[in-house]
Amino acid sequence: MITNVILIITVLVVLFTIGAIGFFSLRAPTVGAIFGVLALLFILADLKAFQIRKMTSTPMMMPATTVSSAVVKEEDWAPTLSAVGSVSAVQGAIVSTELGGVVSEVGFQNGGEAKKGDVLLKLDSSAEEGQLHTAEADLDLARANLQRTKDLAARKVVSKQELDAAQGAFGQKQGTVDNMRSMIVKKQVHAPFDGALGIRQVNVGQMINSGQQVVQLTALDPVYVDFALPQQELSKLAPGLEAHVHTDAIPGREFTGKLTALNSMVDTVTRNVTLQATFDNPDHALKPGMFVKIDIVLLQKNKTLVIPGSAVSYAPYGDSVFVIEKKKDPKTGKETQSLRQAFVRIGEARGDFVAVTEGLKAGDTVVSTGVFKLRNGMPVVINNDLAPKPQMNPTPADS
């Protein structure tokens, strides 16, 4: 159709040009000028029609879209069982006083460290020490009387009854001394084990009763993590399995330990079994009471195809990825890259990666980001300069 229009316009250009020349030769410049202007307009229209025909005859080529890519990798992924749990201390106690009295000395700093046997608190024991001196004097007298009675008894001067009375008096005074010394010792509070101290609950000069809480003492290396799993997983568990812990309180850090204990019974209400894992904690980063996420690594390992999770286009009718394929133009011989949408079945997710159970093979190249804007058959160019790097343990900046 455009060709016919071009032919008609060309004929009109020729006719109007001849007419303009004829009128100028007949000395009719006005009419000749009109025919010349019309011929010029038809020439412009003819050029425009020619350009339109050229544009419509040339096939439209979509410009290539720049995408980032990732290669489908086959990795050994050990199955894991995940749960949430709490950190607990291997040893922990609230140190308390056994006797009451007035606090005369506090021997620790808040948040400090204590060794087993360190004196944490002293109560005023001046009255007991005075009583001890009196009891020791009585003991010395009783000891002398006993020795004198033994000498007399050896010479048959005193009866056996008097000797027994002297021995009884000596034993009584010895018990009194031992009791006073024990009370003085109990006026001091000692650390029962090595650990980290909390914030003290008493002050110097304070009058306290027996059983008064003094300070929290906790052993922080190692620590336990207590958690629970459904009874269906019980057959897969055994002491010694590797365990990994993450917590939002320490982003980006992973703690590695071992599963050390399984409860001997299943909870009759939840049907869960309680488990305990042990973790080294030399820098005391994990604190009792922390909420943590724990993964138990099972013994068997499976070959798994892995891709970044951002490469998957999730949809109700099925998840898919865009595979980048190389194609050769049969006319020009030029090699280009285009997209092929492949439907996949997604498995377990770990960090920024997901496992693919169906739809891909190892070595395939897929688009890793921005899949929502792509469609099947689209030409692409790969550029990974600014592509984000997926991680197994990502640490988002705003976490």
mmCIF file of C-alpha atoms in Angstrom:
data_model
loop_
_atom_site.group_PDB
_atom_site.id
_atom_site.type_symbol
_atom_site.label_atom_id
_atom_site.label_comp_id
_atom_site.label_asym_id
_atom_site.label_seq_id
_atom_site.Cartn_x
_atom_site.Cartn_y
_atom_site.Cartn_z
ATOM 1 C CA MET A 1 0.000 0.000 0.000
ATOM 2 C CA ILE A 2 2.775 2.413 0.864
ATOM 3 C CA THR A 3 4.441 1.562 -2.464
ATOM 4 C CA ASN A 4 1.294 2.577 -4.369
ATOM 5 C CA VAL A 5 1.149 5.852 -2.448
ATOM 6 C CA ILE A 6 4.795 6.542 -3.327
ATOM 7 C CA LEU A 7 4.060 5.894 -7.054
ATOM 8 C CA ILE A 8 1.056 8.220 -7.046
ATOM 9 C CA ILE A 9 2.980 10.982 -5.259
ATOM 10 C CA THR A 10 5.884 10.585 -7.697
ATOM 11 C CA VAL A 11 3.541 10.930 -10.699
ATOM 12 C CA LEU A 12 1.998 14.052 -9.148
ATOM 13 C CA VAL A 13 5.466 15.510 -8.531
ATOM 14 C CA VAL A 14 6.348 15.001 -12.205
ATOM 15 C CA LEU A 15 3.052 16.483 -13.423
ATOM 16 C CA PHE A 16 3.230 19.546 -11.180
ATOM 17 C CA THR A 17 6.881 20.101 -12.112
ATOM 18 C CA ILE A 18 6.054 19.996 -15.858
ATOM 19 C CA GLY A 19 3.071 22.287 -15.248
ATOM 20 C CA ALA A 20 5.216 24.788 -13.360
ATOM 21 C CA ILE A 21 7.807 24.853 -16.147
ATOM 22 C CA GLY A 22 5.038 25.276 -18.768
ATOM 23 C CA PHE A 23 3.374 28.190 -17.013
ATOM 24 C CA PHE A 24 6.699 29.926 -16.479
ATOM 25 C CA SER A 25 7.403 29.564 -20.228
ATOM 26 C CA LEU A 26 3.947 31.044 -21.045
ATOM 27 C CA ARG A 27 4.835 34.030 -18.837
ATOM 28 C CA ALA A 28 2.308 33.124 -16.110
ATOM 29 C CA PRO A 29 4.586 33.310 -13.086
ATOM 30 C CA THR A 30 1.840 33.249 -10.448
ATOM 31 C CA VAL A 31 0.337 29.993 -11.611
ATOM 32 C CA GLY A 32 3.838 28.576 -12.219
ATOM 33 C CA ALA A 33 4.880 29.451 -8.677
ATOM 34 C CA ILE A 34 1.780 27.689 -7.283
ATOM 35 C CA PHE A 35 2.557 24.572 -9.299
ATOM 36 C CA GLY A 36 6.213 24.744 -8.153
ATOM 37 C CA VAL A 37 5.254 24.932 -4.476
ATOM 38 C CA LEU A 38 2.877 22.005 -4.912
ATOM 39 C CA ALA A 39 5.588 20.024 -6.646
ATOM 40 C CA LEU A 40 7.972 20.769 -3.746
ATOM 41 C CA LEU A 41 5.369 19.642 -1.180
ATOM 42 C CA PHE A 42 4.767 16.413 -3.047
ATOM 43 C CA ILE A 43 8.537 15.843 -3.212
ATOM 44 C CA LEU A 44 8.716 16.129 0.621
ATOM 45 C CA ALA A 45 5.705 13.827 0.977
ATOM 46 C CA ASP A 46 7.362 11.360 -1.392
ATOM 47 C CA LEU A 47 10.552 11.353 0.755
ATOM 48 C CA LYS A 48 8.555 10.821 3.948
ATOM 49 C CA ALA A 49 6.603 7.955 2.427
ATOM 50 C CA PHE A 50 9.865 6.384 1.309
ATOM 51 C CA GLN A 51 11.252 6.618 4.859
ATOM 52 C CA ILE A 52 8.095 5.037 6.286
ATOM 53 C CA ARG A 53 8.310 2.179 3.804
ATOM 54 C CA LYS A 54 11.948 1.585 4.742
ATOM 55 C CA MET A 55 11.135 1.554 8.477
ATOM 56 C CA THR A 56 8.233 -0.857 8.053
ATOM 57 C CA SER A 57 10.224 -3.194 5.848
ATOM 58 C CA THR A 58 13.079 -3.459 8.402
ATOM 59 C CA PRO A 59 12.345 -6.002 11.219
ATOM 60 C CA MET A 60 12.231 -4.494 14.727
ATOM 61 C CA MET A 61 15.146 -5.681 16.893
ATOM 62 C CA MET A 62 14.673 -5.414 20.662
ATOM 63 C CA PRO A 63 17.760 -4.027 22.407
ATOM 64 C CA ALA A 64 19.524 -6.481 24.702
ATOM 65 C CA THR A 65 18.773 -6.151 28.438
ATOM 66 C CA THR A 66 21.673 -6.177 30.889
ATOM 67 C CA VAL A 67 21.306 -8.835 33.573
ATOM 68 C CA SER A 68 23.416 -10.449 36.304
ATOM 69 C CA SER A 69 23.927 -14.188 36.236
ATOM 70 C CA ALA A 70 24.767 -17.162 38.432
ATOM 71 C CA VAL A 71 25.892 -20.683 37.579
ATOM 72 C CA VAL A 72 23.933 -23.646 38.917
ATOM 73 C CA LYS A 73 26.305 -25.484 41.280
ATOM 74 C CA GLU A 74 26.159 -28.957 42.719
ATOM 75 C CA GLU A 75 27.108 -29.001 46.397
ATOM 76 C CA ASP A 76 27.042 -31.422 49.304
ATOM 77 C CA TRP A 77 24.315 -30.238 51.626
ATOM 78 C CA ALA A 78 23.966 -32.174 54.859
ATOM 79 C CA PRO A 79 20.344 -32.266 56.049
ATOM 80 C CA THR A 80 19.741 -30.107 59.103
ATOM 81 C CA LEU A 81 17.116 -29.895 61.810
ATOM 82 C CA SER A 82 16.390 -26.331 62.913
ATOM 83 C CA ALA A 83 14.883 -25.038 66.124
ATOM 84 C CA VAL A 84 14.973 -22.109 68.511
ATOM 85 C CA GLY A 85 16.413 -22.353 71.995
ATOM 86 C CA SER A 86 17.857 -20.566 74.986
ATOM 87 C CA VAL A 87 21.387 -20.333 76.329
ATOM 88 C CA SER A 88 21.922 -21.656 79.849
ATOM 89 C CA ALA A 89 24.965 -21.817 82.089
ATOM 90 C CA VAL A 90 26.807 -25.050 82.787
ATOM 91 C CA GLN A 91 27.116 -23.817 86.386
ATOM 92 C CA GLY A 92 25.205 -20.928 87.865
ATOM 93 C CA ALA A 93 24.149 -19.904 91.346
ATOM 94 C CA ILE A 94 22.970 -16.942 93.344
ATOM 95 C CA VAL A 95 25.535 -16.757 96.133
ATOM 96 C CA SER A 96 23.864 -16.185 99.495
ATOM 97 C CA THR A 97 24.903 -15.757 103.119
ATOM 98 C CA GLU A 98 24.486 -18.575 105.629
ATOM 99 C CA LEU A 99 24.429 -16.285 108.652
ATOM 100 C CA GLY A 100 23.114 -12.805 109.270
ATOM 101 C CA GLY A 101 25.086 -9.768 110.317
ATOM 102 C CA VAL A 102 26.502 -6.410 109.280
ATOM 103 C CA VAL A 103 28.446 -6.286 105.989
ATOM 104 C CA SER A 104 31.999 -5.178 106.737
ATOM 105 C CA GLU A 105 33.641 -5.747 103.345
ATOM 106 C CA VAL A 106 32.627 -6.490 99.732
ATOM 107 C CA GLY A 107 35.476 -8.233 97.957
ATOM 108 C CA PHE A 108 34.417 -8.059 94.284
ATOM 109 C CA GLN A 109 33.524 -5.619 91.513
ATOM 110 C CA ASN A 110 30.214 -5.685 89.674
ATOM 111 C CA GLY A 111 30.563 -7.713 86.490
ATOM 112 C CA GLY A 112 34.003 -9.004 87.458
ATOM 113 C CA GLU A 113 35.508 -12.474 87.466
ATOM 114 C CA ALA A 114 35.860 -14.780 90.465
ATOM 115 C CA LYS A 115 37.994 -17.839 91.108
ATOM 116 C CA LYS A 116 36.879 -20.734 93.250
ATOM 117 C CA GLY A 117 37.523 -19.896 96.918
ATOM 118 C CA ASP A 118 37.740 -16.114 96.475
ATOM 119 C CA VAL A 119 36.220 -14.160 99.382
ATOM 120 C CA LEU A 120 33.212 -12.278 98.010
ATOM 121 C CA LEU A 121 31.781 -10.860 101.238
ATOM 122 C CA LYS A 122 32.745 -10.460 104.891
ATOM 123 C CA LEU A 123 30.357 -9.899 107.765
ATOM 124 C CA ASP A 124 31.365 -8.255 111.038
ATOM 125 C CA SER A 125 32.697 -11.064 113.248
ATOM 126 C CA SER A 126 34.203 -9.041 116.119
ATOM 127 C CA ALA A 127 31.737 -10.466 118.688
ATOM 128 C CA GLU A 128 32.434 -14.038 117.588
ATOM 129 C CA GLU A 129 36.188 -13.428 117.681
ATOM 130 C CA GLY A 130 35.887 -12.148 121.289
ATOM 131 C CA GLN A 131 33.902 -15.207 122.231
ATOM 132 C CA LEU A 132 36.550 -17.355 120.518
ATOM 133 C CA HIS A 133 39.285 -15.872 122.703
ATOM 134 C CA THR A 134 37.255 -16.678 125.825
ATOM 135 C CA ALA A 135 36.576 -20.206 124.583
ATOM 136 C CA GLU A 136 40.276 -20.752 123.781
ATOM 137 C CA ALA A 137 41.227 -19.620 127.304
ATOM 138 C CA ASP A 138 38.700 -22.049 128.782
ATOM 139 C CA LEU A 139 40.097 -24.745 126.514
ATOM 140 C CA ASP A 140 43.636 -24.130 127.699
ATOM 141 C CA LEU A 141 42.454 -24.390 131.332
ATOM 142 C CA ALA A 142 40.551 -27.586 130.589
ATOM 143 C CA ARG A 143 43.604 -29.043 128.846
ATOM 144 C CA ALA A 144 45.803 -28.267 131.901
ATOM 145 C CA ASN A 145 43.208 -29.775 134.294
ATOM 146 C CA LEU A 146 43.006 -32.888 132.142
ATOM 147 C CA GLN A 147 46.774 -33.316 132.096
ATOM 148 C CA ARG A 148 46.953 -32.804 135.883
ATOM 149 C CA THR A 149 44.133 -35.296 136.471
ATOM 150 C CA LYS A 150 45.880 -37.863 134.260
ATOM 151 C CA ASP A 151 49.075 -37.518 136.334
ATOM 152 C CA LEU A 152 47.148 -37.943 139.596
ATOM 153 C CA ALA A 153 45.191 -40.867 138.179
ATOM 154 C CA ALA A 154 48.443 -42.570 137.231
ATOM 155 C CA ARG A 155 49.501 -42.368 140.890
ATOM 156 C CA LYS A 156 46.051 -43.567 142.032
ATOM 157 C CA VAL A 157 45.404 -40.276 143.785
ATOM 158 C CA VAL A 158 42.097 -39.479 142.038
ATOM 159 C CA SER A 159 39.275 -41.739 140.999
ATOM 160 C CA LYS A 160 38.350 -42.819 137.488
ATOM 161 C CA GLN A 161 35.218 -40.678 137.750
ATOM 162 C CA GLU A 162 37.240 -37.480 138.200
ATOM 163 C CA LEU A 163 39.407 -38.392 135.186
ATOM 164 C CA ASP A 164 36.307 -38.931 133.061
ATOM 165 C CA ALA A 165 34.908 -35.596 134.218
ATOM 166 C CA ALA A 166 38.144 -33.816 133.265
ATOM 167 C CA GLN A 167 38.144 -35.436 129.809
ATOM 168 C CA GLY A 168 34.492 -34.490 129.313
ATOM 169 C CA ALA A 169 35.178 -30.861 130.278
ATOM 170 C CA PHE A 170 38.084 -30.718 127.849
ATOM 171 C CA GLY A 171 35.970 -32.135 125.006
ATOM 172 C CA GLN A 172 33.203 -29.648 125.746
ATOM 173 C CA LYS A 173 35.602 -26.681 125.643
ATOM 174 C CA GLN A 174 37.152 -28.034 122.407
ATOM 175 C CA GLY A 175 33.693 -28.212 120.804
ATOM 176 C CA THR A 176 32.961 -24.637 121.869
ATOM 177 C CA VAL A 177 36.174 -23.412 120.213
ATOM 178 C CA ASP A 178 35.450 -25.368 117.017
ATOM 179 C CA ASN A 179 31.928 -23.949 116.894
ATOM 180 C CA MET A 180 33.154 -20.359 117.269
ATOM 181 C CA ARG A 181 35.765 -20.857 114.563
ATOM 182 C CA SER A 182 33.107 -22.305 112.252
ATOM 183 C CA MET A 183 30.839 -19.321 112.846
ATOM 184 C CA ILE A 184 33.681 -16.922 112.029
ATOM 185 C CA VAL A 185 34.373 -18.816 108.795
ATOM 186 C CA LYS A 186 30.686 -18.661 107.874
ATOM 187 C CA LYS A 187 30.841 -14.904 108.288
ATOM 188 C CA GLN A 188 32.763 -14.958 104.987
ATOM 189 C CA VAL A 189 31.104 -15.804 101.644
ATOM 190 C CA HIS A 190 33.363 -17.668 99.182
ATOM 191 C CA ALA A 191 32.979 -18.290 95.444
ATOM 192 C CA PRO A 192 31.974 -21.971 94.981
ATOM 193 C CA PHE A 193 33.416 -22.158 91.433
ATOM 194 C CA ASP A 194 35.110 -20.065 88.739
ATOM 195 C CA GLY A 195 32.768 -17.729 86.907
ATOM 196 C CA ALA A 196 31.538 -14.262 86.002
ATOM 197 C CA LEU A 197 29.907 -12.115 88.652
ATOM 198 C CA GLY A 198 26.776 -10.077 88.235
ATOM 199 C CA ILE A 199 25.642 -6.981 90.132
ATOM 200 C CA ARG A 200 25.875 -7.089 93.916
ATOM 201 C CA GLN A 201 22.735 -6.996 96.013
ATOM 202 C CA VAL A 202 24.309 -5.740 99.286
ATOM 203 C CA ASN A 203 26.395 -2.786 100.462
ATOM 204 C CA VAL A 204 28.967 -2.194 103.183
ATOM 205 C CA GLY A 205 27.306 -1.390 106.501
ATOM 206 C CA GLN A 206 24.034 -3.078 105.542
ATOM 207 C CA MET A 207 22.385 -5.345 108.094
ATOM 208 C CA ILE A 208 21.396 -8.575 106.361
ATOM 209 C CA ASN A 209 19.626 -11.750 107.418
ATOM 210 C CA SER A 210 20.675 -15.329 106.778
ATOM 211 C CA GLY A 211 19.930 -16.388 103.198
ATOM 212 C CA GLN A 212 20.393 -12.862 101.817
ATOM 213 C CA GLN A 213 21.274 -12.957 98.094
ATOM 214 C CA VAL A 214 24.683 -11.415 97.472
ATOM 215 C CA VAL A 215 25.506 -11.756 93.761
ATOM 216 C CA GLN A 216 24.859 -13.964 90.736
ATOM 217 C CA LEU A 217 27.821 -16.194 89.819
ATOM 218 C CA THR A 218 27.794 -17.892 86.403
ATOM 219 C CA ALA A 219 30.300 -20.115 84.625
ATOM 220 C CA LEU A 220 30.245 -18.932 80.974
ATOM 221 C CA ASP A 221 32.677 -21.286 79.285
ATOM 222 C CA PRO A 222 31.287 -23.581 78.064
ATOM 223 C CA VAL A 223 27.535 -22.916 77.858
ATOM 224 C CA TYR A 224 24.495 -25.041 77.095
ATOM 225 C CA VAL A 225 21.776 -24.384 74.532
ATOM 226 C CA ASP A 226 18.456 -25.975 75.454
ATOM 227 C CA PHE A 227 15.895 -26.606 72.697
ATOM 228 C CA ALA A 228 13.233 -29.068 71.602
ATOM 229 C CA LEU A 229 12.379 -31.022 68.449
ATOM 230 C CA PRO A 230 9.325 -33.101 67.472
ATOM 231 C CA GLN A 231 9.370 -36.760 68.399
ATOM 232 C CA GLN A 232 9.364 -37.685 64.671
ATOM 233 C CA GLU A 233 12.992 -36.534 64.482
ATOM 234 C CA LEU A 234 14.137 -38.570 67.466
ATOM 235 C CA SER A 235 15.479 -41.476 65.368
ATOM 236 C CA LYS A 236 17.829 -39.092 63.512
ATOM 237 C CA LEU A 237 19.415 -37.671 66.656
ATOM 238 C CA ALA A 238 22.378 -38.900 68.651
ATOM 239 C CA PRO A 239 24.922 -37.277 70.991
ATOM 240 C CA GLY A 240 27.943 -35.947 69.107
ATOM 241 C CA LEU A 241 26.135 -34.442 66.116
ATOM 242 C CA GLU A 242 27.488 -31.063 65.009
ATOM 243 C CA ALA A 243 25.435 -28.026 66.007
ATOM 244 C CA HIS A 244 25.502 -24.420 64.815
ATOM 245 C CA VAL A 245 24.029 -21.445 66.638
ATOM 246 C CA HIS A 246 23.163 -17.936 65.436
ATOM 247 C CA THR A 247 21.679 -15.077 67.401
ATOM 248 C CA ASP A 248 20.406 -11.648 66.410
ATOM 249 C CA ALA A 249 22.351 -10.212 69.340
ATOM 250 C CA ILE A 250 25.632 -11.068 67.547
ATOM 251 C CA PRO A 251 24.884 -10.728 63.802
ATOM 252 C CA GLY A 252 27.241 -12.400 61.379
ATOM 253 C CA ARG A 253 28.766 -14.802 63.888
ATOM 254 C CA GLU A 254 28.276 -18.552 64.029
ATOM 255 C CA PHE A 255 29.030 -20.728 67.047
ATOM 256 C CA THR A 256 29.864 -24.392 66.535
ATOM 257 C CA GLY A 257 29.332 -27.078 69.150
ATOM 258 C CA LYS A 258 28.041 -30.592 69.724
ATOM 259 C CA LEU A 259 24.742 -32.166 70.666
ATOM 260 C CA THR A 260 25.490 -33.589 74.119
ATOM 261 C CA ALA A 261 22.256 -34.754 75.717
ATOM 262 C CA LEU A 262 18.759 -36.009 74.856
ATOM 263 C CA ASN A 263 16.022 -36.098 77.439
ATOM 264 C CA SER A 264 14.987 -39.585 78.534
ATOM 265 C CA MET A 265 11.297 -38.907 77.898
ATOM 266 C CA VAL A 266 9.019 -37.093 75.463
ATOM 267 C CA ASP A 267 6.752 -34.325 76.690
ATOM 268 C CA THR A 268 3.220 -35.752 76.831
ATOM 269 C CA VAL A 269 1.622 -32.380 76.002
ATOM 270 C CA THR A 270 3.732 -31.128 73.086
ATOM 271 C CA ARG A 271 5.183 -34.492 71.967
ATOM 272 C CA ASN A 272 8.562 -32.791 71.774
ATOM 273 C CA VAL A 273 11.836 -34.109 73.120
ATOM 274 C CA THR A 274 14.140 -31.732 74.966
ATOM 275 C CA LEU A 275 17.767 -31.629 73.844
ATOM 276 C CA GLN A 276 20.927 -29.905 74.977
ATOM 277 C CA ALA A 277 23.995 -28.849 72.998
ATOM 278 C CA THR A 278 27.301 -27.608 74.404
ATOM 279 C CA PHE A 279 29.302 -24.719 72.939
ATOM 280 C CA ASP A 280 32.716 -23.305 73.770
ATOM 281 C CA ASN A 281 32.404 -19.667 74.808
ATOM 282 C CA PRO A 282 35.907 -18.379 75.598
ATOM 283 C CA ASP A 283 35.055 -14.709 75.027
ATOM 284 C CA HIS A 284 31.755 -14.971 76.944
ATOM 285 C CA ALA A 285 29.816 -13.704 73.924
ATOM 286 C CA LEU A 286 26.895 -16.031 74.643
ATOM 287 C CA LYS A 287 25.026 -15.131 77.822
ATOM 288 C CA PRO A 288 22.553 -17.305 79.722
ATOM 289 C CA GLY A 289 19.001 -16.480 78.741
ATOM 290 C CA MET A 290 19.825 -15.471 75.153
ATOM 291 C CA PHE A 291 17.380 -16.469 72.413
ATOM 292 C CA VAL A 292 19.217 -18.370 69.658
ATOM 293 C CA LYS A 293 18.560 -20.285 66.449
ATOM 294 C CA ILE A 294 20.188 -23.700 66.354
ATOM 295 C CA ASP A 295 20.800 -26.098 63.456
ATOM 296 C CA ILE A 296 21.682 -29.763 64.031
ATOM 297 C CA VAL A 297 23.697 -31.212 61.137
ATOM 298 C CA LEU A 298 22.764 -34.811 60.399
ATOM 299 C CA LEU A 299 25.342 -37.363 59.306
ATOM 300 C CA GLN A 300 24.164 -38.105 55.757
ATOM 301 C CA LYS A 301 24.965 -35.699 52.881
ATOM 302 C CA ASN A 302 23.022 -35.156 49.658
ATOM 303 C CA LYS A 303 24.120 -33.821 46.266
ATOM 304 C CA THR A 304 22.112 -30.635 45.789
ATOM 305 C CA LEU A 305 21.759 -28.144 42.935
ATOM 306 C CA VAL A 306 22.067 -24.652 44.400
ATOM 307 C CA ILE A 307 21.100 -21.220 43.011
ATOM 308 C CA PRO A 308 20.576 -17.784 44.616
ATOM 309 C CA GLY A 309 17.083 -17.340 45.990
ATOM 310 C CA SER A 310 16.754 -14.044 44.072
ATOM 311 C CA ALA A 311 16.932 -16.008 40.779
ATOM 312 C CA VAL A 312 13.524 -17.596 41.385
ATOM 313 C CA SER A 313 10.317 -16.025 40.137
ATOM 314 C CA TYR A 314 7.687 -17.214 42.606
ATOM 315 C CA ALA A 315 4.136 -17.576 41.300
ATOM 316 C CA PRO A 316 0.965 -19.458 42.337
ATOM 317 C CA TYR A 317 1.002 -21.571 39.175
ATOM 318 C CA GLY A 318 4.643 -22.583 39.598
ATOM 319 C CA ASP A 319 8.110 -21.235 40.375
ATOM 320 C CA SER A 320 10.446 -20.530 37.472
ATOM 321 C CA VAL A 321 13.886 -19.229 36.562
ATOM 322 C CA PHE A 322 15.295 -17.695 33.393
ATOM 323 C CA VAL A 323 18.078 -19.744 31.839
ATOM 324 C CA ILE A 324 20.587 -17.846 29.685
ATOM 325 C CA GLU A 325 21.239 -19.684 26.417
ATOM 326 C CA LYS A 326 23.578 -18.906 23.531
ATOM 327 C CA LYS A 327 22.051 -18.813 20.035
ATOM 328 C CA LYS A 328 23.682 -18.384 16.628
ATOM 329 C CA ASP A 329 21.996 -16.312 13.891
ATOM 330 C CA PRO A 330 21.845 -18.562 10.761
ATOM 331 C CA LYS A 331 22.066 -15.536 8.441
ATOM 332 C CA THR A 332 24.806 -13.450 10.044
ATOM 333 C CA GLY A 333 26.526 -16.176 12.078
ATOM 334 C CA LYS A 334 26.572 -13.833 15.080
ATOM 335 C CA GLU A 335 26.172 -15.441 18.513
ATOM 336 C CA THR A 336 23.695 -13.867 20.912
ATOM 337 C CA GLN A 337 22.322 -14.677 24.350
ATOM 338 C CA SER A 338 18.634 -15.034 25.041
ATOM 339 C CA LEU A 339 16.368 -16.194 27.848
ATOM 340 C CA ARG A 340 14.413 -19.410 28.277
ATOM 341 C CA GLN A 341 11.916 -19.618 31.102
ATOM 342 C CA ALA A 342 12.251 -22.917 32.953
ATOM 343 C CA PHE A 343 9.827 -24.096 35.631
ATOM 344 C CA VAL A 344 11.577 -25.553 38.676
ATOM 345 C CA ARG A 345 10.773 -27.199 41.973
ATOM 346 C CA ILE A 346 12.380 -25.486 44.964
ATOM 347 C CA GLY A 347 13.647 -27.351 48.030
ATOM 348 C CA GLU A 348 15.388 -26.239 51.203
ATOM 349 C CA ALA A 349 16.632 -22.664 51.655
ATOM 350 C CA ARG A 350 19.880 -21.767 53.417
ATOM 351 C CA GLY A 351 20.908 -18.163 53.712
ATOM 352 C CA ASP A 352 20.683 -16.518 50.269
ATOM 353 C CA PHE A 353 20.609 -19.887 48.467
ATOM 354 C CA VAL A 354 17.854 -22.349 47.615
ATOM 355 C CA ALA A 355 18.038 -25.954 46.503
ATOM 356 C CA VAL A 356 16.525 -26.955 43.144
ATOM 357 C CA THR A 357 15.155 -30.490 42.940
ATOM 358 C CA GLU A 358 13.765 -30.377 39.382
ATOM 359 C CA GLY A 359 14.088 -28.246 36.237
ATOM 360 C CA LEU A 360 17.828 -27.431 36.070
ATOM 361 C CA LYS A 361 21.143 -29.191 35.698
ATOM 362 C CA ALA A 362 24.603 -28.383 37.005
ATOM 363 C CA GLY A 363 26.418 -25.819 34.861
ATOM 364 C CA ASP A 364 23.319 -23.962 33.644
ATOM 365 C CA THR A 365 23.514 -20.184 33.805
ATOM 366 C CA VAL A 366 20.487 -18.377 35.221
ATOM 367 C CA VAL A 367 19.557 -14.751 35.758
ATOM 368 C CA SER A 368 20.269 -13.997 39.417
ATOM 369 C CA THR A 369 18.380 -10.715 39.980
ATOM 370 C CA GLY A 370 15.505 -8.713 38.555
ATOM 371 C CA VAL A 371 13.624 -11.685 37.110
ATOM 372 C CA PHE A 372 10.237 -9.944 37.463
ATOM 373 C CA LYS A 373 10.996 -7.668 34.464
ATOM 374 C CA LEU A 374 12.046 -10.419 32.058
ATOM 375 C CA ARG A 375 10.168 -12.585 29.568
ATOM 376 C CA ASN A 376 10.813 -15.649 27.490
ATOM 377 C CA GLY A 377 13.074 -15.159 24.428
ATOM 378 C CA MET A 378 14.391 -11.738 25.447
ATOM 379 C CA PRO A 379 17.990 -10.981 24.323
ATOM 380 C CA VAL A 380 20.335 -10.194 27.201
ATOM 381 C CA VAL A 381 23.877 -9.124 27.991
ATOM 382 C CA ILE A 382 25.589 -10.392 31.161
ATOM 383 C CA ASN A 383 27.240 -7.885 33.501
ATOM 384 C CA ASN A 384 28.069 -9.003 37.052
ATOM 385 C CA ASP A 385 30.092 -5.948 38.108
ATOM 386 C CA LEU A 386 27.397 -4.650 40.486
ATOM 387 C CA ALA A 387 25.670 -7.923 41.214
ATOM 388 C CA PRO A 388 25.153 -8.678 44.943
ATOM 389 C CA LYS A 389 27.023 -11.729 46.194
ATOM 390 C CA PRO A 390 24.774 -14.303 47.867
ATOM 391 C CA GLN A 391 26.001 -15.673 51.190
ATOM 392 C CA MET A 392 25.244 -18.748 53.240
ATOM 393 C CA ASN A 393 25.082 -16.595 56.400
ATOM 394 C CA PRO A 394 23.957 -13.136 55.246
ATOM 395 C CA THR A 395 24.218 -10.149 57.568
ATOM 396 C CA PRO A 396 21.820 -7.410 56.375
ATOM 397 C CA ALA A 397 22.879 -3.909 57.325
ATOM 398 C CA ASP A 398 19.552 -3.146 59.043
ATOM 399 C CA SER A 399 19.388 -6.381 61.054
#
